[in-house]
mmCIF file of N, CA and C in Angstrom:
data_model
loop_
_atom_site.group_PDB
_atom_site.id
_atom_site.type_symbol
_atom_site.label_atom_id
_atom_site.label_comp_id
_atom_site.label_asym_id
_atom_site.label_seq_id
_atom_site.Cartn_x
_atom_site.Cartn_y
_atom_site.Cartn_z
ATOM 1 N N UNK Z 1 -22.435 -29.449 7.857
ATOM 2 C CA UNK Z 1 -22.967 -30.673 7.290
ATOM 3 C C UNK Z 1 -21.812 -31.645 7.048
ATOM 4 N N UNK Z 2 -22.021 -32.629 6.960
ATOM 5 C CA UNK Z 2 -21.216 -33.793 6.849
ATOM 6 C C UNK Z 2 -20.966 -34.750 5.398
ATOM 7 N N UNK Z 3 -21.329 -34.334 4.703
ATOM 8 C CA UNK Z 3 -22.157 -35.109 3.171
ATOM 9 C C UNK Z 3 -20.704 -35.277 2.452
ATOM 10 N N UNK Z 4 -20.252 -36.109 1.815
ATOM 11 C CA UNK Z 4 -18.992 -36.379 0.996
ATOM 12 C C UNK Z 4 -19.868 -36.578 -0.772
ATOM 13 N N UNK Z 5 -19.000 -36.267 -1.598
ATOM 14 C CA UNK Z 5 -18.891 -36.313 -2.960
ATOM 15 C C UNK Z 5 -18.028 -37.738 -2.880
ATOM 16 N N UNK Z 6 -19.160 -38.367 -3.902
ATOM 17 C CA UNK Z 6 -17.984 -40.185 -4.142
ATOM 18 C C UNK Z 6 -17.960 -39.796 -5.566
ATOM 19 N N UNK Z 7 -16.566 -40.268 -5.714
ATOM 20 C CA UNK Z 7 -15.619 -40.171 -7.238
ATOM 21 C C UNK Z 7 -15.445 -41.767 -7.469
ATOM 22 N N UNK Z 8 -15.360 -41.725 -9.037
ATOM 23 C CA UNK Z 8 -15.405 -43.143 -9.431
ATOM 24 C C UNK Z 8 -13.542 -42.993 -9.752
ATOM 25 N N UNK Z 9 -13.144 -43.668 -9.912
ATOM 26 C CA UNK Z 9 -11.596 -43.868 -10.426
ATOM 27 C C UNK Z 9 -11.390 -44.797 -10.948
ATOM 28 N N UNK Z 10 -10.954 -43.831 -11.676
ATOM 29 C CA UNK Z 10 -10.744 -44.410 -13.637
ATOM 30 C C UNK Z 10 -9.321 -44.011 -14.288
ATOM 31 N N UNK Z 11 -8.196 -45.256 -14.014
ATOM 32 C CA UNK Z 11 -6.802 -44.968 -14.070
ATOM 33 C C UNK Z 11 -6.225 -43.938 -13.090
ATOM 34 N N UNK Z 12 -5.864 -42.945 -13.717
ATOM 35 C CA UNK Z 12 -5.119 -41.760 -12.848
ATOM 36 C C UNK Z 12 -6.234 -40.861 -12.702
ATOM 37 N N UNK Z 13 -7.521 -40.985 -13.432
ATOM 38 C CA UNK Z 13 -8.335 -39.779 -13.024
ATOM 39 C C UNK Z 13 -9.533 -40.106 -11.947
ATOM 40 N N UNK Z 14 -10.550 -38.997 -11.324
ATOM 41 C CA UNK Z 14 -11.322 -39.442 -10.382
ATOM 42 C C UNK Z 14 -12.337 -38.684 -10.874
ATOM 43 N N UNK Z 15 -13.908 -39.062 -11.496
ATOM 44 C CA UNK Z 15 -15.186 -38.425 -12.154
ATOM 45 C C UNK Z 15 -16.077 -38.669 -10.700
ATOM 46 N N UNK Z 16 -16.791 -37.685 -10.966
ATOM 47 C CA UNK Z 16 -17.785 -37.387 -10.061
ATOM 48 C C UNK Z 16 -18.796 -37.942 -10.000
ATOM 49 N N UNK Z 17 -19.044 -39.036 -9.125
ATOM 50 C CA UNK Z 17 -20.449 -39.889 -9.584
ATOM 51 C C UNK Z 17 -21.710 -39.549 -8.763
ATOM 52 N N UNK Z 18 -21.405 -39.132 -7.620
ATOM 53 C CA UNK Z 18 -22.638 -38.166 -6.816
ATOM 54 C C UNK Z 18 -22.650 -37.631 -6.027
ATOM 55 N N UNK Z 19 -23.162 -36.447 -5.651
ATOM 56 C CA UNK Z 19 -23.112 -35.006 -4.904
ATOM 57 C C UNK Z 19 -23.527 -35.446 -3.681
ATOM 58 N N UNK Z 20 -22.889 -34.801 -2.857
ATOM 59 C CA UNK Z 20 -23.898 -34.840 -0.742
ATOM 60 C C UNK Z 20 -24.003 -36.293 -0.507
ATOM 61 N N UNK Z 21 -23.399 -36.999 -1.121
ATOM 62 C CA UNK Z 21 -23.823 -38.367 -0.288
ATOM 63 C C UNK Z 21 -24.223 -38.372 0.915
ATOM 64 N N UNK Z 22 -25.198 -39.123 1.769
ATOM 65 C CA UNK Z 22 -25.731 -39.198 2.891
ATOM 66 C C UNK Z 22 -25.460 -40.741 3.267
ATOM 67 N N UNK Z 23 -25.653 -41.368 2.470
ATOM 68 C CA UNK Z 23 -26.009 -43.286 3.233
ATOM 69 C C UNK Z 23 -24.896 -43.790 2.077
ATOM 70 N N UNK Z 24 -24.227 -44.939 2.687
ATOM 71 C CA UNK Z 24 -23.887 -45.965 1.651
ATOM 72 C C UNK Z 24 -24.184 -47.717 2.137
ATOM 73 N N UNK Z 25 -25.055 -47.980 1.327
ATOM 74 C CA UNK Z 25 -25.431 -49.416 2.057
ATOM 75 C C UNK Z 25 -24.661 -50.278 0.720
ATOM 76 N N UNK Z 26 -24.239 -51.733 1.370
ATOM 77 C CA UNK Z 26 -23.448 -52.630 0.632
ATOM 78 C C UNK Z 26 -24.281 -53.493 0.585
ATOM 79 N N UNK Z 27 -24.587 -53.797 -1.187
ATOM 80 C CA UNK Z 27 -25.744 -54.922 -1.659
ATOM 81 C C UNK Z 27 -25.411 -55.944 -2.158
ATOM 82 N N UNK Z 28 -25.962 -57.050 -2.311
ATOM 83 C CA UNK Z 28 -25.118 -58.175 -3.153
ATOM 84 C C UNK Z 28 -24.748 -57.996 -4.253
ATOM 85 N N UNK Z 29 -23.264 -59.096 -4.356
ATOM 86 C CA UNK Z 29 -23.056 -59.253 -6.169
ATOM 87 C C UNK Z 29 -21.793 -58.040 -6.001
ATOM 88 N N UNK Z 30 -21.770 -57.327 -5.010
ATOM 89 C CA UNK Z 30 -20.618 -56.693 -4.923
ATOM 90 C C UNK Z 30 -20.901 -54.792 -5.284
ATOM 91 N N UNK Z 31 -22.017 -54.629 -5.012
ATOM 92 C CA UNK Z 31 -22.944 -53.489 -5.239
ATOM 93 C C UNK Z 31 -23.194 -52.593 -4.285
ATOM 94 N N UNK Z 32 -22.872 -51.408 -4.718
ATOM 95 C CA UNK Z 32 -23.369 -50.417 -3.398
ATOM 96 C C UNK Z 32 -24.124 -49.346 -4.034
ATOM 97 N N UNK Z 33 -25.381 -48.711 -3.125
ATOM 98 C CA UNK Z 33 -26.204 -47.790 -2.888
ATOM 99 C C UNK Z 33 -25.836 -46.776 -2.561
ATOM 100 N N UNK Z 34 -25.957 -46.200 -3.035
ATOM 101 C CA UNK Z 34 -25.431 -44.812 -2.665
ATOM 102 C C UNK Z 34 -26.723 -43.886 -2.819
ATOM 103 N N UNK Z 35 -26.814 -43.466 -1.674
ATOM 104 C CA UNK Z 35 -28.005 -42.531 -1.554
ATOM 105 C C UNK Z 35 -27.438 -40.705 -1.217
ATOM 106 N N UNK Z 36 -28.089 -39.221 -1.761
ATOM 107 C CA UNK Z 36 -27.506 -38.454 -1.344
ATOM 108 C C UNK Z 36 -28.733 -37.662 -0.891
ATOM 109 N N UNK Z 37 -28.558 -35.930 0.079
ATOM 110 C CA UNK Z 37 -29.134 -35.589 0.968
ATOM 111 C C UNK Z 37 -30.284 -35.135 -0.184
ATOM 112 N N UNK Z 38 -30.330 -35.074 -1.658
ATOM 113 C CA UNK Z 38 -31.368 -34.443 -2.044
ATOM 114 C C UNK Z 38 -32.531 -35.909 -2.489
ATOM 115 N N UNK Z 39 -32.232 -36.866 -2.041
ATOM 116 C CA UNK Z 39 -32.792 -37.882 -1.881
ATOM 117 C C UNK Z 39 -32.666 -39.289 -3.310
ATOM 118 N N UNK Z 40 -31.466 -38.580 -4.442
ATOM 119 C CA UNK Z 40 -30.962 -39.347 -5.612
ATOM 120 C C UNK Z 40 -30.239 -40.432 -5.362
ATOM 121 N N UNK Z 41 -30.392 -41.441 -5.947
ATOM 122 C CA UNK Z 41 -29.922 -42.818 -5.529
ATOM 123 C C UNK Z 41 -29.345 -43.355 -6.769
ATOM 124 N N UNK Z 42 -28.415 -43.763 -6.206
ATOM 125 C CA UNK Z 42 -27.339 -44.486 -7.458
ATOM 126 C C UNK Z 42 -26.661 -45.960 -7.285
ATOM 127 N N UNK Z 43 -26.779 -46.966 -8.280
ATOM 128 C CA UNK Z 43 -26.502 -48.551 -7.798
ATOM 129 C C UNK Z 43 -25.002 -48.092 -8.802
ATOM 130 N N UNK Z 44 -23.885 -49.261 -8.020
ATOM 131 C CA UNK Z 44 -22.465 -49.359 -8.674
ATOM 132 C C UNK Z 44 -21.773 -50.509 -8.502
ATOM 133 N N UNK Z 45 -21.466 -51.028 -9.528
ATOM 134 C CA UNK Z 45 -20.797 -52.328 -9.151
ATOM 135 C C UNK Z 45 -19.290 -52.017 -8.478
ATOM 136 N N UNK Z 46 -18.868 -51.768 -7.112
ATOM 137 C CA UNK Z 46 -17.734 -50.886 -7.046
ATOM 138 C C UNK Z 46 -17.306 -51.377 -5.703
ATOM 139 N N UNK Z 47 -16.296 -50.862 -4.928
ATOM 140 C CA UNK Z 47 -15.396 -50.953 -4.049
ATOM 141 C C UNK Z 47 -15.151 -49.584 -3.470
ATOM 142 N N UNK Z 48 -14.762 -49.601 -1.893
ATOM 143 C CA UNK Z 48 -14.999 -48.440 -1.258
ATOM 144 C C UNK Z 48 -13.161 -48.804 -1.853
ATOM 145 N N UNK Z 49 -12.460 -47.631 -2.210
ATOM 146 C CA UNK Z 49 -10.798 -47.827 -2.177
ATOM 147 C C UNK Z 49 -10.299 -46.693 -1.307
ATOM 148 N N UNK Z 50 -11.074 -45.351 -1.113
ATOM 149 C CA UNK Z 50 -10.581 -44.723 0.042
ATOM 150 C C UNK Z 50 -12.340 -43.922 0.662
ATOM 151 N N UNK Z 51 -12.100 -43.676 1.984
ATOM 152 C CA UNK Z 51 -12.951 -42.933 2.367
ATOM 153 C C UNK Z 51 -12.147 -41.820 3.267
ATOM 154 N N UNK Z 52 -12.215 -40.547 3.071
ATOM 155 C CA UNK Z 52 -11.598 -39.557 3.438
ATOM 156 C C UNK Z 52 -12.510 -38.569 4.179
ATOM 157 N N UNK Z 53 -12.810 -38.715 5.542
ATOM 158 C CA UNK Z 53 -13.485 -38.238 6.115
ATOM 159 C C UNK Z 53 -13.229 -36.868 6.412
ATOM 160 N N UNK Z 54 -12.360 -36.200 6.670
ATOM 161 C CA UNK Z 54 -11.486 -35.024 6.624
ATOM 162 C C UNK Z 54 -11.959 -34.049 5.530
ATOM 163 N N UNK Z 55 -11.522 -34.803 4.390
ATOM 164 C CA UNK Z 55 -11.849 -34.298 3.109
ATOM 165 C C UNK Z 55 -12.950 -34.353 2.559
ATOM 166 N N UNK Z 56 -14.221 -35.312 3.237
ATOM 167 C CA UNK Z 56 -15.359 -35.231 2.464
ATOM 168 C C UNK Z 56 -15.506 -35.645 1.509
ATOM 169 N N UNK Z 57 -15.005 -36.951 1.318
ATOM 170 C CA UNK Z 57 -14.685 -37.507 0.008
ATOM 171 C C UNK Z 57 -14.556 -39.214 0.005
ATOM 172 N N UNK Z 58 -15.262 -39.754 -1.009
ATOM 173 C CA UNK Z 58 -15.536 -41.194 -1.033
ATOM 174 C C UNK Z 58 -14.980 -41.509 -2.377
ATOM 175 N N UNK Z 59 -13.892 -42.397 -2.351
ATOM 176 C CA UNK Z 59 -13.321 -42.593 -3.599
ATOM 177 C C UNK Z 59 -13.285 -44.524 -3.977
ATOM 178 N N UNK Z 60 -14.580 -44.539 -4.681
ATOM 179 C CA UNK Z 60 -15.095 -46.204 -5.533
ATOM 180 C C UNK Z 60 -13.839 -46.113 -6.618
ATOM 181 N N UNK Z 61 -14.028 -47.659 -6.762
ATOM 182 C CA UNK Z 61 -12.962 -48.169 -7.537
ATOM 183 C C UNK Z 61 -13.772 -49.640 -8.074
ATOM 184 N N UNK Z 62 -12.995 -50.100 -9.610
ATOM 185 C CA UNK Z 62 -13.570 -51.056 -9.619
ATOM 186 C C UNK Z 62 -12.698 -52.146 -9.229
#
């Protein structure tokens, strides 16, 4: 499977904001969707700052 965990980052640390991500669509106002494979959806006022495909890992920033 392919699904990444997106972490919010917050100073030096990185919290877990949602499991299996599947979709990320970019909404106005500077907002992204984040949808994951068990079908939970999450709005964030945020910034992609790394995407680590390797690692499976989506790291938002504000």
């Amino acid at each position: 499977m392919c699904e990444s965990n997106a972490f919010l980052k917050k100073g030096d640390r990185e919290e877990l904001f949602l499991k299996d991500v599947t979709r990320v669509v970019p909404l106005a106002g500077g907002k992204l969707r984040l949808e994951s494979l068990l079908g939970e959806e999450k709005i964030i006022e945020a910034k992609i700052l790394e995407l680590d495909l390797m690692g499976h890992k989506l790291i938002l920033g504000e």
